[in-house]
XYZ file of C-alpha atoms in Angstrom:
312
model
C -0.217 -0.064 -0.245
C 3.051 2.280 -0.084
C 2.213 4.028 -3.016
C -1.610 5.043 -2.291
C -2.976 7.867 -3.645
C -3.500 10.622 -0.031
C -6.381 12.629 -1.365
C -10.524 12.367 -0.030
C -13.156 13.440 -0.228
C -13.973 16.300 2.439
C -14.176 15.026 6.236
C -17.213 15.210 7.623
C -17.914 14.549 11.660
C -20.717 11.726 10.248
C -17.182 9.040 10.653
C -17.374 10.019 14.735
C -21.433 10.063 14.378
C -22.057 6.504 14.655
C -19.404 5.514 17.862
C -19.453 1.884 18.812
C -19.185 0.361 21.990
C -16.715 -2.995 23.014
C -15.740 -5.160 25.654
C -12.328 -5.006 26.254
C -10.285 -5.950 29.194
C -11.107 -3.431 31.615
C -13.660 -0.990 29.812
C -16.577 -0.863 27.647
C -14.053 0.828 24.994
C -15.614 3.987 22.422
C -14.624 3.413 19.628
C -14.974 4.440 15.186
C -14.220 1.406 12.710
C -14.323 2.604 9.605
C -12.539 1.396 5.996
C -13.295 -2.270 4.383
C -12.924 -5.105 7.248
C -10.302 -6.522 5.402
C -8.340 -3.845 5.562
C -4.471 -3.627 6.671
C -5.460 -2.362 10.611
C -4.905 1.259 12.028
C -5.017 0.986 15.625
C -4.884 5.383 16.188
C -4.035 6.716 19.615
C -4.828 10.449 20.977
C -3.405 12.148 23.945
C -4.320 14.764 26.776
C -6.282 17.226 26.165
C -7.569 15.579 23.007
C -10.262 12.713 21.712
C -10.804 10.674 18.649
C -11.173 14.070 17.125
C -7.997 14.977 16.091
C -8.352 12.524 13.302
C -10.663 13.290 11.625
C -9.376 14.219 8.716
C -6.726 11.887 8.386
C -9.604 8.846 8.750
C -11.201 8.728 5.991
C -7.378 9.185 3.616
C -6.552 6.485 5.001
C -9.521 4.239 4.642
C -10.272 5.775 0.941
C -6.483 4.760 1.074
C -8.081 0.726 1.437
C -7.616 0.456 5.368
C -9.656 -0.470 8.938
C -9.714 2.192 10.607
C -9.608 1.655 14.102
C -10.175 5.018 16.665
C -10.753 3.643 19.942
C -11.272 6.336 22.939
C -9.043 6.127 26.191
C -9.928 4.859 29.691
C -11.177 9.106 30.953
C -12.519 9.437 27.873
C -15.876 10.018 25.644
C -18.112 6.568 25.558
C -15.244 4.588 27.065
C -16.186 3.474 30.840
C -14.960 1.197 33.249
C -16.894 -2.182 33.105
C -15.930 -2.210 37.237
C -17.220 0.525 40.020
C -14.312 -1.295 41.512
C -11.047 -1.136 39.773
C -8.650 2.121 40.242
C -8.859 4.596 37.324
C -5.271 4.924 37.096
C -3.334 6.815 33.903
C -0.209 4.579 33.465
C 0.995 4.494 30.833
C 1.632 0.564 31.066
C -2.394 0.379 31.396
C -3.055 2.224 29.147
C -0.792 0.124 26.944
C -2.640 -3.130 28.265
C -5.977 -1.248 27.393
C -5.079 -1.104 23.840
C -3.116 -4.745 23.153
C -6.932 -5.961 24.996
C -8.848 -3.656 22.308
C -7.531 -5.710 19.211
C -8.336 -9.290 21.173
C -11.384 -8.007 21.479
C -11.841 -7.139 17.809
C -9.868 -10.460 16.922
C -6.878 -8.517 14.990
C -3.797 -10.180 15.450
C -1.895 -6.904 14.578
C -1.812 -3.584 13.276
C 0.523 -0.604 12.432
C 0.062 1.904 14.941
C -0.278 5.541 15.012
C -0.200 8.612 18.114
C 0.373 12.120 19.720
C 0.996 13.097 22.147
C -0.252 10.152 25.185
C -1.405 8.153 22.268
C 1.898 8.187 20.916
C 3.792 7.095 24.191
C 1.313 3.793 24.554
C 2.391 2.550 20.832
C 5.998 2.867 21.812
C 5.033 0.978 24.364
C 3.284 -1.617 22.391
C 5.675 -1.617 19.819
C 8.591 -2.241 21.813
C 6.019 -5.611 24.269
C 4.864 -6.287 21.602
C 6.043 -6.361 17.948
C 4.563 -9.272 17.147
C 0.832 -6.505 17.120
C 2.350 -4.166 15.638
C 2.994 -4.339 12.476
C 5.058 -0.911 11.736
C 4.349 2.584 13.555
C 3.895 6.335 13.728
C 4.913 8.023 16.405
C 5.326 12.296 16.862
C 7.574 13.556 19.080
C 9.484 9.601 19.128
C 10.465 7.825 22.082
C 8.105 8.592 24.456
C 8.242 5.360 27.107
C 9.860 6.419 30.722
C 10.413 5.835 34.124
C 9.599 6.796 37.409
C 13.282 7.113 38.370
C 14.220 9.648 35.677
C 11.483 11.603 36.552
C 12.562 12.091 39.496
C 15.572 13.461 38.371
C 15.307 17.602 37.932
C 15.527 19.160 35.184
C 17.338 22.581 34.413
C 14.105 25.411 35.188
C 13.054 26.441 31.777
C 12.348 22.261 30.796
C 10.942 22.267 34.711
C 8.875 25.169 33.295
C 7.292 23.613 30.798
C 6.164 20.410 32.811
C 3.915 23.347 34.996
C 0.376 21.730 34.997
C 2.122 18.398 35.996
C 3.318 19.867 38.923
C -0.064 21.478 39.448
C -1.766 17.667 38.956
C 0.593 17.321 42.062
C -1.476 19.189 44.356
C -5.483 18.498 45.259
C -5.767 22.079 44.022
C -4.158 21.124 40.860
C -7.193 18.080 41.609
C -9.761 20.875 42.489
C -8.529 23.120 39.489
C -8.594 20.941 36.988
C -12.251 19.764 37.719
C -13.628 22.785 38.121
C -12.107 24.686 34.644
C -11.638 21.311 32.828
C -12.946 23.369 29.262
C -10.757 26.650 29.870
C -7.296 24.089 31.241
C -7.682 21.700 27.971
C -8.149 24.764 25.121
C -5.473 26.662 27.119
C -3.065 23.809 26.636
C -4.024 23.178 23.040
C -3.073 26.758 23.140
C 0.723 26.730 23.916
C 1.550 22.529 22.629
C 0.503 24.591 19.196
C 1.222 28.240 19.486
C 0.247 28.744 15.284
C -3.214 26.671 14.682
C -5.655 28.851 14.425
C -8.708 26.187 15.444
C -12.379 27.849 15.791
C -13.959 26.799 19.147
C -16.447 24.960 17.992
C -13.540 22.709 16.759
C -12.776 22.680 20.533
C -16.473 21.779 21.833
C -16.611 18.866 20.154
C -13.271 17.431 21.107
C -14.035 19.197 24.929
C -17.513 16.990 25.220
C -15.394 13.563 26.460
C -13.522 15.129 28.433
C -17.523 14.791 30.669
C -16.304 11.335 30.686
C -17.339 10.837 35.059
C -13.134 8.567 35.198
C -11.611 11.497 32.985
C -10.351 13.263 36.190
C -9.452 10.504 37.924
C -7.014 9.331 34.379
C -5.646 12.751 34.223
C -4.522 12.987 37.180
C -3.410 9.940 38.453
C -1.640 9.384 35.162
C 1.032 12.749 35.674
C 1.070 12.029 39.631
C 1.841 8.526 38.840
C 4.685 10.019 36.608
C 7.239 11.641 39.196
C 6.633 9.350 41.786
C 3.911 10.476 43.754
C 1.025 8.296 42.746
C 0.986 4.389 43.126
C 0.232 2.483 40.404
C -1.377 -1.562 39.685
C 1.444 -3.911 41.264
C -0.448 -6.159 38.629
C 1.609 -4.157 35.658
C 4.845 -4.197 38.198
C 6.272 -6.811 35.045
C 5.842 -4.274 32.315
C 7.677 -1.050 33.978
C 10.875 -2.949 34.851
C 11.019 -3.134 31.116
C 9.655 -0.442 30.645
C 12.346 1.230 32.883
C 15.594 -0.483 30.807
C 14.092 1.477 27.232
C 14.314 -1.242 25.373
C 15.002 -1.099 21.345
C 11.852 -0.797 18.961
C 12.848 -2.936 16.050
C 9.234 -2.785 13.931
C 9.517 -0.217 10.770
C 8.748 3.474 12.045
C 8.010 6.927 10.673
C 8.368 9.349 14.298
C 6.914 13.280 12.995
C 7.770 16.440 14.926
C 5.877 19.594 14.193
C 8.151 22.747 13.858
C 6.454 24.497 15.993
C 5.174 22.255 19.216
C 5.011 23.627 21.820
C 4.659 20.928 24.079
C 7.659 18.994 26.474
C 9.226 16.991 23.997
C 12.450 15.563 23.323
C 15.067 16.049 21.131
C 15.060 13.410 17.448
C 18.569 13.107 17.989
C 18.091 12.184 21.297
C 15.604 8.704 21.132
C 17.407 8.458 17.545
C 19.772 5.260 18.565
C 16.000 3.331 19.951
C 14.879 2.098 16.500
C 16.978 -0.096 15.035
C 14.030 -1.173 11.960
C 13.398 0.470 9.220
C 13.241 4.570 10.697
C 12.352 7.855 9.011
C 12.202 11.070 10.762
C 10.346 14.113 9.577
C 10.225 17.245 10.928
C 6.538 18.577 9.714
C 6.277 22.618 8.977
C 4.106 25.423 8.100
C 3.320 26.319 12.298
C 2.204 22.278 12.722
C 2.225 22.133 16.632
C 1.792 19.776 18.677
C -1.137 18.343 17.529
C -0.382 16.335 14.394
C -3.369 14.551 13.144
C -5.716 17.621 12.608
C -3.561 20.362 11.795
C -1.693 18.234 9.845
C -3.872 14.562 7.877
C -3.198 14.897 5.316
C 1.107 14.544 6.751
C -0.044 12.288 8.953
C -1.842 9.610 7.254
C 1.664 9.778 4.123
C 3.425 9.002 7.194
C 0.456 6.044 7.816
C 1.438 4.302 4.214
C 4.703 5.397 3.591
C 5.204 3.238 6.945
C 3.108 0.066 6.544
C 5.894 -2.948 5.446
C 2.975 -5.001 3.543
């Protein structure tokens, strides 16, 4: 499929109107399934504070190129719900990756091209690193994002720490209360600072912000950032996975990493993670004012990376 055209008809929210639900692992997952059922599966993973609408223009491009495109709401977003009230509302990196594999299992998908940004890129990286047999190829915005709590305990230079201001805010109960009270204003501020040249309108933001009304959203977001800096515990059932991730496993599957040229969110320099990819690899910097939310700001470039990375 490496020569498929990326031209498409005008995107429409009708693609996202018929969200399906499926039980997968700990979750009843809300997801979109577009394209031929027999096509190569592509799993698209969003981040925070975004939702499946980040891929609204990517979906038809890939579907028209013959791919089966699957876009789930992450835990704590949209119509995704926990199956049990007793399940810990856990946002640690291993939990999100296990969710992705469970989602593929529920749909009986043996492997997929996995692509994402922000939390979704980290999750895609983990699937590729720990379960390469499930990952046909990888597209990762901001490259290698697998981390460890030990590494995150190390202080950064002051300017770099400033970029993570919200992580420290979320470590406080004031931060939890503030996010619960003003999650939409908070999300819009992150969109503006992470993508300083993206002129999105209020309707575009509101379309995604609806996903933040999920009853578990605040708990998942707060736990994710608290877990990263070691002020909240993860679940023991994921300890063996976190131990492997803490060693910084290499990624062997074909990979294209992407970066927007004025990305205002914290992100590593591409040279710092090049050695983490030992298979076929390419890095692309997307110019023209594209920030953090690459699939929504540059959908054709993102879709083309998925098409180009396909080894079939």
